[in-house]
mmCIF file of C-alpha atoms in Angstrom:
data_model
loop_
_atom_site.group_PDB
_atom_site.id
_atom_site.type_symbol
_atom_site.label_atom_id
_atom_site.label_comp_id
_atom_site.label_asym_id
_atom_site.label_seq_id
_atom_site.Cartn_x
_atom_site.Cartn_y
_atom_site.Cartn_z
ATOM 1 C CA MET A 230 -18.171 8.823 -8.352
ATOM 2 C CA ARG A 231 -15.480 8.688 -5.664
ATOM 3 C CA LEU A 232 -16.498 6.785 -2.546
ATOM 4 C CA LEU A 233 -17.209 9.238 0.258
ATOM 5 C CA SER A 234 -17.753 8.225 3.845
ATOM 6 C CA ALA A 235 -19.366 11.404 5.071
ATOM 7 C CA CYS A 236 -21.302 14.265 3.591
ATOM 8 C CA LEU A 237 -21.805 16.889 0.910
ATOM 9 C CA ALA A 238 -22.719 20.302 2.293
ATOM 10 C CA THR A 239 -23.036 23.132 -0.216
ATOM 11 C CA ILE A 240 -22.326 24.125 -3.788
ATOM 12 C CA LEU A 241 -21.095 27.552 -4.855
ATOM 13 C CA ALA A 242 -21.145 28.464 -8.536
ATOM 14 C CA VAL A 243 -19.354 31.421 -10.127
ATOM 15 C CA SER A 244 -18.221 32.133 -13.664
ATOM 16 C CA VAL A 245 -14.781 30.863 -14.610
ATOM 17 C CA GLU A 246 -12.207 33.654 -14.928
ATOM 18 C CA THR A 247 -8.562 32.858 -15.511
ATOM 19 C CA LYS A 248 -7.468 35.726 -13.290
ATOM 20 C CA TYR A 249 -9.133 34.233 -10.225
ATOM 21 C CA ILE A 250 -7.372 32.035 -7.675
ATOM 22 C CA VAL A 251 -9.452 28.946 -6.874
ATOM 23 C CA PRO A 252 -7.973 26.911 -3.983
ATOM 24 C CA GLY A 253 -8.276 23.192 -4.630
ATOM 25 C CA GLY A 254 -9.271 23.636 -8.267
ATOM 26 C CA ARG A 255 -7.591 21.899 -11.181
ATOM 27 C CA TRP A 256 -5.382 24.693 -12.453
ATOM 28 C CA ARG A 257 -4.298 24.789 -16.079
ATOM 29 C CA ASP A 258 -1.440 26.649 -17.720
ATOM 30 C CA THR A 259 -1.785 28.841 -20.799
ATOM 31 C CA ASP A 260 -1.464 25.749 -23.026
ATOM 32 C CA GLY A 261 -4.443 24.123 -21.320
ATOM 33 C CA ASN A 262 -2.394 21.511 -19.465
ATOM 34 C CA PHE A 263 -2.728 20.863 -15.741
ATOM 35 C CA ILE A 264 -0.054 22.674 -13.732
ATOM 36 C CA ASN A 265 2.442 20.159 -12.373
ATOM 37 C CA ALA A 266 4.588 21.880 -9.721
ATOM 38 C CA HIS A 267 4.125 20.421 -6.238
ATOM 39 C CA GLY A 268 5.887 21.345 -2.985
ATOM 40 C CA ALA A 269 6.246 24.776 -4.524
ATOM 41 C CA GLY A 270 8.529 27.729 -4.106
ATOM 42 C CA ILE A 271 7.691 31.033 -5.796
ATOM 43 C CA THR A 272 10.308 33.652 -6.613
ATOM 44 C CA PHE A 273 9.597 37.192 -7.808
ATOM 45 C CA ASP A 274 12.349 38.129 -10.229
ATOM 46 C CA GLN A 275 13.185 41.822 -10.477
ATOM 47 C CA LYS A 276 14.867 41.384 -13.867
ATOM 48 C CA SER A 277 11.867 39.879 -15.636
ATOM 49 C CA GLY A 278 9.198 41.495 -13.448
ATOM 50 C CA ARG A 279 7.474 38.103 -13.199
ATOM 51 C CA PHE A 280 6.677 35.496 -10.598
ATOM 52 C CA TRP A 281 8.362 32.121 -11.127
ATOM 53 C CA TRP A 282 6.815 28.963 -9.691
ATOM 54 C CA PHE A 283 9.167 26.016 -9.124
ATOM 55 C CA GLY A 284 7.788 22.666 -8.032
ATOM 56 C CA GLU A 285 8.110 18.895 -8.117
ATOM 57 C CA HIS A 286 7.207 17.418 -11.507
ATOM 58 C CA LYS A 287 5.188 14.315 -10.624
ATOM 59 C CA THR A 288 3.852 11.634 -12.935
ATOM 60 C CA GLU A 289 2.277 8.261 -12.305
ATOM 61 C CA GLU A 290 5.496 6.613 -13.522
ATOM 62 C CA GLU A 291 7.779 9.030 -11.641
ATOM 63 C CA PRO A 292 6.021 10.399 -8.532
ATOM 64 C CA GLU A 293 9.131 11.665 -6.683
ATOM 65 C CA GLY A 294 12.128 11.966 -9.022
ATOM 66 C CA GLY A 295 10.611 13.605 -12.080
ATOM 67 C CA GLY A 296 12.631 16.808 -11.865
ATOM 68 C CA VAL A 297 11.636 20.424 -11.197
ATOM 69 C CA SER A 298 8.968 22.218 -13.235
ATOM 70 C CA VAL A 299 8.958 25.982 -13.771
ATOM 71 C CA TYR A 300 6.066 28.322 -14.646
ATOM 72 C CA SER A 301 5.959 32.098 -14.943
ATOM 73 C CA SER A 302 3.184 34.636 -14.354
ATOM 74 C CA GLU A 303 2.523 38.347 -14.069
ATOM 75 C CA ASP A 304 -0.624 38.006 -11.938
ATOM 76 C CA LEU A 305 -0.231 34.727 -9.938
ATOM 77 C CA ALA A 306 -3.278 33.295 -11.718
ATOM 78 C CA THR A 307 -2.250 32.912 -15.371
ATOM 79 C CA TRP A 308 0.775 30.626 -15.663
ATOM 80 C CA LYS A 309 2.978 29.852 -18.664
ATOM 81 C CA SER A 310 4.920 26.592 -18.608
ATOM 82 C CA GLY A 311 8.685 26.708 -18.987
ATOM 83 C CA GLY A 312 9.118 22.928 -18.944
ATOM 84 C CA LEU A 313 11.717 21.391 -16.638
ATOM 85 C CA ALA A 314 14.116 23.799 -14.956
ATOM 86 C CA LEU A 315 16.007 20.803 -13.551
ATOM 87 C CA ALA A 316 15.681 17.557 -15.475
ATOM 88 C CA PRO A 317 16.512 14.154 -13.997
ATOM 89 C CA ILE A 318 19.610 12.443 -15.406
ATOM 90 C CA GLU A 319 19.681 8.672 -15.861
ATOM 91 C CA GLY A 320 22.312 7.090 -13.638
ATOM 92 C CA HIS A 321 23.045 10.292 -11.698
ATOM 93 C CA PRO A 322 23.773 9.643 -7.992
ATOM 94 C CA TYR A 323 21.347 12.345 -6.797
ATOM 95 C CA ILE A 324 18.906 13.405 -9.525
ATOM 96 C CA ALA A 325 18.240 10.154 -11.374
ATOM 97 C CA PRO A 326 14.700 8.956 -12.095
ATOM 98 C CA GLY A 327 13.474 6.832 -9.207
ATOM 99 C CA GLY A 328 15.129 9.067 -6.641
ATOM 100 C CA VAL A 329 13.710 11.973 -4.647
ATOM 101 C CA ILE A 330 13.698 15.630 -5.752
ATOM 102 C CA GLN A 331 11.405 17.484 -3.343
ATOM 103 C CA ARG A 332 10.399 21.023 -2.345
ATOM 104 C CA PRO A 333 12.661 23.034 -4.686
ATOM 105 C CA LYS A 334 13.276 26.699 -3.891
ATOM 106 C CA VAL A 335 15.148 29.342 -5.916
ATOM 107 C CA ALA A 336 16.830 32.584 -4.812
ATOM 108 C CA TYR A 337 18.954 35.166 -6.612
ATOM 109 C CA SER A 338 22.522 36.005 -5.611
ATOM 110 C CA ALA A 339 23.316 39.653 -6.302
ATOM 111 C CA GLU A 340 26.950 38.908 -5.502
ATOM 112 C CA THR A 341 27.427 36.376 -8.302
ATOM 113 C CA GLU A 342 24.425 37.492 -10.420
ATOM 114 C CA ASP A 343 23.025 34.003 -10.818
ATOM 115 C CA TYR A 344 20.154 31.896 -9.511
ATOM 116 C CA HIS A 345 20.485 29.107 -6.990
ATOM 117 C CA MET A 346 18.085 26.186 -6.593
ATOM 118 C CA TRP A 347 18.025 24.125 -3.400
ATOM 119 C CA TRP A 348 15.896 21.074 -2.596
ATOM 120 C CA HIS A 349 15.629 17.880 -0.555
ATOM 121 C CA ALA A 350 17.776 15.323 -2.395
ATOM 122 C CA ASP A 351 17.389 11.655 -1.534
ATOM 123 C CA ASN A 352 17.122 8.082 -2.724
ATOM 124 C CA SER A 353 13.899 6.079 -2.822
ATOM 125 C CA THR A 354 14.394 4.762 0.735
ATOM 126 C CA TYR A 355 15.129 8.210 2.221
ATOM 127 C CA GLY A 356 18.520 6.945 3.255
ATOM 128 C CA LEU A 357 20.563 9.999 2.216
ATOM 129 C CA LEU A 358 18.729 13.016 3.704
ATOM 130 C CA LEU A 359 20.747 15.608 1.773
ATOM 131 C CA GLN A 360 20.259 19.065 0.285
ATOM 132 C CA GLY A 361 20.679 19.413 -3.462
ATOM 133 C CA HIS A 362 22.108 22.544 -5.094
ATOM 134 C CA ALA A 363 21.982 23.671 -8.720
ATOM 135 C CA VAL A 364 22.775 26.969 -10.448
ATOM 136 C CA SER A 365 21.694 28.884 -13.559
ATOM 137 C CA SER A 366 22.445 32.264 -15.130
ATOM 138 C CA LYS A 367 18.727 32.547 -16.032
ATOM 139 C CA ILE A 368 15.896 32.169 -13.580
ATOM 140 C CA GLU A 369 13.965 29.844 -15.882
ATOM 141 C CA GLY A 370 16.976 27.561 -16.225
ATOM 142 C CA PRO A 371 18.094 25.057 -17.216
ATOM 143 C CA TYR A 372 19.838 24.549 -13.885
ATOM 144 C CA THR A 373 23.154 22.706 -13.656
ATOM 145 C CA PHE A 374 23.614 20.320 -10.750
ATOM 146 C CA VAL A 375 26.390 21.370 -8.365
ATOM 147 C CA ASP A 376 26.295 19.015 -5.392
ATOM 148 C CA ALA A 377 24.205 17.293 -2.737
ATOM 149 C CA THR A 378 25.461 17.737 0.804
ATOM 150 C CA ALA A 379 24.616 17.176 4.454
ATOM 151 C CA PRO A 380 24.001 20.678 5.882
ATOM 152 C CA LEU A 381 26.731 21.366 8.444
ATOM 153 C CA GLY A 382 27.086 17.606 8.781
ATOM 154 C CA ASN A 383 23.411 17.086 9.684
ATOM 155 C CA TRP A 384 20.504 15.261 8.049
ATOM 156 C CA SER A 385 17.997 17.211 5.974
ATOM 157 C CA GLN A 386 14.492 16.207 5.004
ATOM 158 C CA ASP A 387 11.737 18.666 3.958
ATOM 159 C CA PHE A 388 13.408 21.862 2.695
ATOM 160 C CA GLY A 389 12.322 25.496 2.866
ATOM 161 C CA LEU A 390 14.037 28.741 1.920
ATOM 162 C CA PHE A 391 13.332 32.201 3.320
ATOM 163 C CA THR A 392 14.773 35.583 2.264
ATOM 164 C CA ASP A 393 14.472 38.491 4.690
ATOM 165 C CA TYR A 394 12.977 41.391 2.741
ATOM 166 C CA LYS A 395 14.650 43.945 5.011
ATOM 167 C CA ASP A 396 18.293 42.910 4.602
ATOM 168 C CA GLY A 397 18.173 40.411 1.714
ATOM 169 C CA ARG A 398 19.754 37.571 3.722
ATOM 170 C CA SER A 399 18.561 34.052 2.869
ATOM 171 C CA TYR A 400 18.006 31.127 5.228
ATOM 172 C CA ALA A 401 17.431 27.407 4.838
ATOM 173 C CA LEU A 402 14.816 25.526 6.845
ATOM 174 C CA TYR A 403 14.824 21.755 7.101
ATOM 175 C CA SER A 404 13.700 18.920 9.325
ATOM 176 C CA ASN A 405 16.454 16.490 10.272
ATOM 177 C CA GLY A 406 14.695 13.187 9.850
ATOM 178 C CA ASP A 407 12.568 10.790 11.860
ATOM 179 C CA SER A 408 15.156 8.966 13.957
ATOM 180 C CA ARG A 409 15.400 9.271 17.716
ATOM 181 C CA ASP A 410 18.201 11.779 17.234
ATOM 182 C CA GLY A 411 16.147 13.761 14.726
ATOM 183 C CA ARG A 412 12.670 15.291 14.874
ATOM 184 C CA ASP A 413 14.019 18.871 14.975
ATOM 185 C CA VAL A 414 13.627 21.707 12.478
ATOM 186 C CA TYR A 415 16.666 23.865 11.785
ATOM 187 C CA LEU A 416 16.808 27.496 10.679
ATOM 188 C CA THR A 417 20.245 28.083 9.167
ATOM 189 C CA SER A 418 21.685 31.157 7.483
ATOM 190 C CA MET A 419 23.181 30.860 3.994
ATOM 191 C CA ASN A 420 26.347 32.553 2.811
ATOM 192 C CA SER A 421 26.104 35.724 0.717
ATOM 193 C CA ASN A 422 26.404 33.961 -2.638
ATOM 194 C CA LEU A 423 23.921 31.183 -1.710
ATOM 195 C CA THR A 424 26.410 28.394 -2.395
ATOM 196 C CA ALA A 425 26.470 26.914 1.115
ATOM 197 C CA LEU A 426 24.923 27.052 4.555
ATOM 198 C CA ASP A 427 26.650 29.235 7.107
ATOM 199 C CA LYS A 428 25.480 28.662 10.690
ATOM 200 C CA VAL A 429 22.459 27.511 12.675
ATOM 201 C CA VAL A 430 20.359 30.486 13.795
ATOM 202 C CA HIS A 431 17.691 28.529 15.665
ATOM 203 C CA ARG A 432 16.614 24.941 16.300
ATOM 204 C CA PHE A 433 12.972 24.032 16.889
ATOM 205 C CA PRO A 434 13.491 20.976 19.103
ATOM 206 C CA LYS A 435 11.505 17.719 19.133
ATOM 207 C CA PHE A 436 8.180 19.042 17.858
ATOM 208 C CA ASP A 437 8.450 16.404 15.085
ATOM 209 C CA LEU A 438 7.385 18.825 12.337
ATOM 210 C CA GLU A 439 8.157 19.216 8.627
ATOM 211 C CA ALA A 440 7.251 21.293 5.537
ATOM 212 C CA PRO A 441 8.660 24.496 7.115
ATOM 213 C CA THR A 442 8.269 28.025 5.770
ATOM 214 C CA ILE A 443 8.757 31.493 7.259
ATOM 215 C CA MET A 444 6.542 34.523 6.666
ATOM 216 C CA GLN A 445 7.768 38.011 7.579
ATOM 217 C CA THR A 446 5.604 40.964 8.540
ATOM 218 C CA GLU A 447 6.749 44.418 9.587
ATOM 219 C CA LYS A 448 7.146 43.451 13.264
ATOM 220 C CA SER A 449 7.270 39.651 13.340
ATOM 221 C CA TYR A 450 8.584 36.439 11.875
ATOM 222 C CA TRP A 451 6.099 33.563 11.605
ATOM 223 C CA ALA A 452 7.274 29.978 11.046
ATOM 224 C CA LEU A 453 4.618 27.596 9.691
ATOM 225 C CA MET A 454 5.111 23.830 9.804
ATOM 226 C CA SER A 455 3.166 20.626 9.347
ATOM 227 C CA HIS A 456 2.972 17.542 11.546
ATOM 228 C CA LYS A 457 4.374 14.340 10.094
ATOM 229 C CA THR A 458 1.434 12.374 8.722
ATOM 230 C CA GLY A 459 2.830 11.567 5.283
ATOM 231 C CA TYR A 460 0.573 12.755 2.486
ATOM 232 C CA ARG A 461 -2.419 12.973 4.823
ATOM 233 C CA PRO A 462 -3.279 16.529 5.963
ATOM 234 C CA ASN A 463 -3.139 17.711 9.561
ATOM 235 C CA ASN A 464 -3.428 20.908 11.601
ATOM 236 C CA VAL A 465 -0.527 23.119 10.469
ATOM 237 C CA VAL A 466 0.993 25.150 13.301
ATOM 238 C CA ALA A 467 2.800 28.493 13.484
ATOM 239 C CA PHE A 468 5.418 29.987 15.782
ATOM 240 C CA ARG A 469 6.027 33.741 16.210
ATOM 241 C CA ALA A 470 9.206 35.656 17.097
ATOM 242 C CA ASP A 471 10.608 39.180 17.053
ATOM 243 C CA SER A 472 13.872 37.913 15.555
ATOM 244 C CA LEU A 473 14.937 34.803 13.705
ATOM 245 C CA SER A 474 17.160 33.702 16.547
ATOM 246 C CA GLY A 475 14.185 33.725 18.896
ATOM 247 C CA PRO A 476 12.834 33.257 21.410
ATOM 248 C CA TRP A 477 9.966 31.685 19.446
ATOM 249 C CA SER A 478 6.462 31.249 20.793
ATOM 250 C CA GLN A 479 4.688 27.993 21.493
ATOM 251 C CA PRO A 480 3.078 26.576 18.325
ATOM 252 C CA PHE A 481 -0.573 27.336 17.565
ATOM 253 C CA ILE A 482 -2.883 26.146 14.779
ATOM 254 C CA VAL A 483 -3.560 28.459 11.833
ATOM 255 C CA ALA A 484 -6.973 27.206 10.646
ATOM 256 C CA PRO A 485 -10.208 26.176 12.400
ATOM 257 C CA LEU A 486 -10.187 22.874 14.249
ATOM 258 C CA ASN A 487 -11.501 19.855 12.339
ATOM 259 C CA MET A 488 -10.388 21.375 9.037
ATOM 260 C CA ARG A 489 -6.839 19.977 8.904
ATOM 261 C CA THR A 490 -5.702 23.274 7.429
ATOM 262 C CA PHE A 491 -8.387 23.070 4.741
ATOM 263 C CA ASN A 492 -7.036 19.677 3.691
ATOM 264 C CA SER A 493 -3.555 20.984 2.941
ATOM 265 C CA GLN A 494 0.075 20.891 3.989
ATOM 266 C CA SER A 495 2.306 23.945 4.357
ATOM 267 C CA GLY A 496 5.325 24.490 2.147
ATOM 268 C CA PHE A 497 5.801 28.150 1.279
ATOM 269 C CA THR A 498 4.518 31.670 1.971
ATOM 270 C CA LEU A 499 4.630 34.537 -0.492
ATOM 271 C CA ARG A 500 4.869 38.234 0.309
ATOM 272 C CA ILE A 501 3.149 40.583 -2.176
ATOM 273 C CA GLU A 502 4.043 44.202 -1.475
ATOM 274 C CA GLY A 503 1.572 46.262 -3.485
ATOM 275 C CA THR A 504 1.044 49.987 -3.863
ATOM 276 C CA LYS A 505 -1.900 49.944 -1.422
ATOM 277 C CA LYS A 506 -1.271 47.029 0.924
ATOM 278 C CA THR A 507 0.978 44.061 1.582
ATOM 279 C CA THR A 508 -0.662 40.664 1.266
ATOM 280 C CA HIS A 509 0.768 37.316 2.288
ATOM 281 C CA LEU A 510 -0.301 34.054 0.697
ATOM 282 C CA TYR A 511 -0.102 30.601 2.209
ATOM 283 C CA ILE A 512 1.145 28.286 -0.561
ATOM 284 C CA GLY A 513 0.068 24.761 0.372
ATOM 285 C CA ASP A 514 -0.440 21.375 -1.234
ATOM 286 C CA GLN A 515 -3.649 19.359 -1.194
ATOM 287 C CA TRP A 516 -2.010 15.971 -1.534
ATOM 288 C CA ASP A 517 -3.824 12.997 -3.015
ATOM 289 C CA SER A 518 -2.114 10.067 -1.310
ATOM 290 C CA ASN A 519 -3.566 7.594 -3.826
ATOM 291 C CA SER A 520 -2.507 9.610 -6.885
ATOM 292 C CA VAL A 521 0.124 12.049 -5.656
ATOM 293 C CA TRP A 522 0.778 13.263 -9.221
ATOM 294 C CA ASP A 523 -2.826 14.552 -9.320
ATOM 295 C CA SER A 524 -2.541 16.608 -6.103
ATOM 296 C CA ARG A 525 -4.003 20.133 -6.043
ATOM 297 C CA TYR A 526 -2.872 23.499 -4.699
ATOM 298 C CA ILE A 527 -4.309 25.489 -1.782
ATOM 299 C CA TRP A 528 -3.316 29.169 -1.885
ATOM 300 C CA LEU A 529 -4.970 31.308 0.769
ATOM 301 C CA PRO A 530 -4.662 34.858 2.132
ATOM 302 C CA VAL A 531 -3.056 35.102 5.563
ATOM 303 C CA ARG A 532 -4.365 37.431 8.266
ATOM 304 C CA THR A 533 -2.144 38.491 11.159
ATOM 305 C CA ASP A 534 -2.774 40.572 14.266
ATOM 306 C CA GLU A 535 0.469 41.941 15.700
ATOM 307 C CA SER A 536 -1.162 43.125 18.933
ATOM 308 C CA LYS A 537 -2.737 39.728 19.630
ATOM 309 C CA LYS A 538 0.222 37.915 18.059
ATOM 310 C CA THR A 539 -2.050 35.696 15.972
ATOM 311 C CA LEU A 540 -1.988 34.345 12.433
ATOM 312 C CA GLU A 541 -4.818 32.615 10.592
ATOM 313 C CA LEU A 542 -5.618 31.462 7.072
ATOM 314 C CA GLU A 543 -8.764 32.696 5.351
ATOM 315 C CA TRP A 544 -10.701 30.255 3.188
ATOM 316 C CA HIS A 545 -12.434 31.581 0.083
ATOM 317 C CA ASP A 546 -13.744 29.397 -2.746
ATOM 318 C CA VAL A 547 -12.661 31.946 -5.339
ATOM 319 C CA TYR A 548 -10.854 35.254 -4.893
ATOM 320 C CA ASP A 549 -9.381 37.975 -7.042
ATOM 321 C CA LEU A 550 -5.863 39.203 -6.270
ATOM 322 C CA ASN A 551 -4.310 42.354 -7.702
ATOM 323 C CA VAL A 552 -0.547 41.891 -7.448
ATOM 324 C CA ASN A 553 0.083 45.550 -8.314
ATOM 325 C CA THR A 554 -1.961 47.034 -5.455
ATOM 326 C CA GLY A 555 -1.681 44.009 -3.151
ATOM 327 C CA GLU A 556 -5.458 44.008 -2.687
ATOM 328 C CA TRP A 557 -7.674 40.930 -2.897
ATOM 329 C CA LYS A 558 -11.398 40.262 -2.610
ATOM 330 C CA PRO A 559 -13.625 37.169 -2.495
ATOM 331 C CA ILE A 560 -15.777 36.424 -5.533
ATOM 332 C CA LYS A 561 -19.324 35.669 -4.479
ATOM 333 C CA GLY A 562 -21.514 33.048 -6.093
ATOM 334 C CA LYS A 563 -24.831 31.423 -5.264
ATOM 335 C CA THR A 564 -25.013 28.831 -2.505
ATOM 336 C CA TYR A 565 -27.161 25.706 -2.765
ATOM 337 C CA SER A 566 -27.829 24.232 0.659
ATOM 338 C CA ALA A 567 -28.023 20.555 1.553
ATOM 339 C CA LYS A 568 -31.321 21.286 3.278
ATOM 340 C CA GLN A 569 -33.058 21.805 -0.085
ATOM 341 C CA ALA A 570 -31.361 18.890 -1.881
ATOM 342 C CA LYS A 571 -33.076 15.636 -2.811
ATOM 343 C CA THR A 572 -31.599 12.316 -1.704
ATOM 344 C CA HIS A 573 -31.682 8.833 -3.181
ATOM 345 C CA GLY A 574 -30.594 5.423 -1.903
ATOM 346 C CA ASP A 575 -28.848 5.357 1.475
ATOM 347 C CA THR A 576 -28.192 9.099 1.523
ATOM 348 C CA TYR A 577 -30.009 11.032 4.242
ATOM 349 C CA LYS A 578 -30.062 14.460 5.900
ATOM 350 C CA GLN A 579 -28.484 14.914 9.297
ATOM 351 C CA GLU A 580 -28.322 17.741 11.813
ATOM 352 C CA ALA A 581 -24.916 19.470 11.917
ATOM 353 C CA ASN A 582 -24.439 22.778 13.710
ATOM 354 C CA PHE A 583 -21.373 23.648 11.591
ATOM 355 C CA ALA A 584 -23.177 23.323 8.248
ATOM 356 C CA THR A 585 -25.172 25.773 6.137
ATOM 357 C CA ASP A 586 -28.785 25.751 7.437
ATOM 358 C CA GLY A 587 -27.668 23.242 10.092
ATOM 359 C CA VAL A 588 -27.950 20.241 7.759
ATOM 360 C CA ILE A 589 -25.543 17.907 6.002
ATOM 361 C CA LEU A 590 -26.114 14.955 3.681
ATOM 362 C CA THR A 591 -24.492 11.695 4.704
ATOM 363 C CA GLY A 592 -24.539 8.002 3.826
ATOM 364 C CA ILE A 593 -23.164 8.686 0.342
ATOM 365 C CA TYR A 594 -21.673 5.334 -0.625
ATOM 366 C CA GLY A 595 -21.081 4.346 -4.242
ATOM 367 C CA ASN A 596 -23.160 5.299 -7.260
ATOM 368 C CA ASP A 597 -26.540 4.188 -5.912
ATOM 369 C CA SER A 598 -26.641 6.827 -3.175
ATOM 370 C CA THR A 599 -26.983 10.259 -4.733
ATOM 371 C CA VAL A 600 -27.710 13.906 -4.004
ATOM 372 C CA THR A 601 -29.586 16.170 -6.419
ATOM 373 C CA PHE A 602 -29.580 19.964 -6.371
ATOM 374 C CA GLU A 603 -32.389 21.377 -8.494
ATOM 375 C CA ASN A 604 -32.846 24.749 -10.209
ATOM 376 C CA VAL A 605 -29.118 25.430 -10.357
ATOM 377 C CA GLU A 606 -28.586 28.665 -12.273
ATOM 378 C CA GLY A 607 -25.990 28.546 -15.010
ATOM 379 C CA SER A 608 -24.395 31.320 -17.023
ATOM 380 C CA GLY A 609 -24.260 29.353 -20.255
ATOM 381 C CA LYS A 610 -20.482 29.390 -19.969
ATOM 382 C CA PRO A 611 -17.988 27.289 -17.981
ATOM 383 C CA GLN A 612 -18.353 27.848 -14.230
ATOM 384 C CA TRP A 613 -16.512 27.029 -11.026
ATOM 385 C CA VAL A 614 -18.477 24.764 -8.702
ATOM 386 C CA SER A 615 -17.219 24.260 -5.143
ATOM 387 C CA PHE A 616 -18.288 21.213 -3.149
ATOM 388 C CA TYR A 617 -17.996 21.163 0.629
ATOM 389 C CA TYR A 618 -17.766 17.700 2.133
ATOM 390 C CA GLN A 619 -16.359 15.753 5.043
ATOM 391 C CA ASN A 620 -14.418 12.549 4.569
ATOM 392 C CA THR A 621 -13.618 10.316 7.521
ATOM 393 C CA ASP A 622 -10.486 8.215 7.075
ATOM 394 C CA ASP A 623 -8.372 5.560 8.726
ATOM 395 C CA LEU A 624 -6.426 8.063 10.843
ATOM 396 C CA GLY A 625 -9.322 7.922 13.271
ATOM 397 C CA PHE A 626 -9.634 11.706 13.607
ATOM 398 C CA GLY A 627 -13.012 11.895 11.869
ATOM 399 C CA ASP A 628 -12.467 15.572 11.216
ATOM 400 C CA GLN A 629 -11.401 15.966 7.616
ATOM 401 C CA ARG A 630 -13.769 18.496 6.116
ATOM 402 C CA LYS A 631 -12.761 19.183 2.521
ATOM 403 C CA TYR A 632 -13.211 21.884 -0.062
ATOM 404 C CA THR A 633 -12.973 20.906 -3.710
ATOM 405 C CA SER A 634 -13.516 23.091 -6.765
ATOM 406 C CA ILE A 635 -14.150 21.841 -10.275
ATOM 407 C CA ALA A 636 -14.749 23.714 -13.500
#
């Protein structure tokens, strides 16, 4: 059992269905292997009529420079592996094993009728701070490396890519490092064939943020970004504007306090324009700083209020999304409260006004301190079980409530 320094709150059990989206779960592809595509970008391809998920391929031996994985899906829940869309090359100055290939994003150029991949390209010491570029005639790849450059002569760290659904123009987002002269996030237009950056549209100055993404609604642009705490989660913030050039609002958090954005970091947002409604998904990473190759994915519906100018993420243990209609709904299971659980060893019940029935279980250290939930109803088939717990850590915040789903 993993050592926890806080509490277990509730369990929710529902039947496993491959079509469901389960934030924080261990997702498998159609071959039964765990999906390995971190720092994701998702592209809907009109030619194939499928969604394509590009992400960092991480292994224990190669946690940062393992190349770019690609998966495809018709429903955003059932994913078929396409292997490596961009494979590392031994001895290459920018995509060799041991280097850094992070946050890949892919967009289609109607002008040249090919696909362009961009990412944060670096060495193991983060001494380059460049943007990598590769191209392919097929969305699934393989992609051929073109170059790694400093955008308009600047540094570039975490990379994001946004395409305006109204005019089809694409934009790069990137933080420009951690030095005294950095700590900005740039929004820069790309040329029409996606081969280079054009000009800076806006600069978010000195907020010291990273992992940028932009979400577009009918009336607003929303820029989501994470604070710089490495692989540890924090409270993701959003800015709002009527146009990409601004003015942009002051930043505001997008999830309840003490949740650290449901233990995730921002990275991408996906627009799903269905026949009945348009849904936006927050595509985040639940990083495991001890085993980054085993990190999970947090995909959540986004709710906006144009009149109040607010944006917030909605947590659901399991939800069903129809990509054709754009509709989604939570899947309900049965909750087992900490108040009814039995404790052993140093574990004890404690009052907590934020918990189900006002009780949490704490003091869970090692294998001798346990919690038992009795009379759990099973379906006789594999089920999703969601554990709610809080884990204090050495950041000193004491506010990291987590949500973890296992099958």
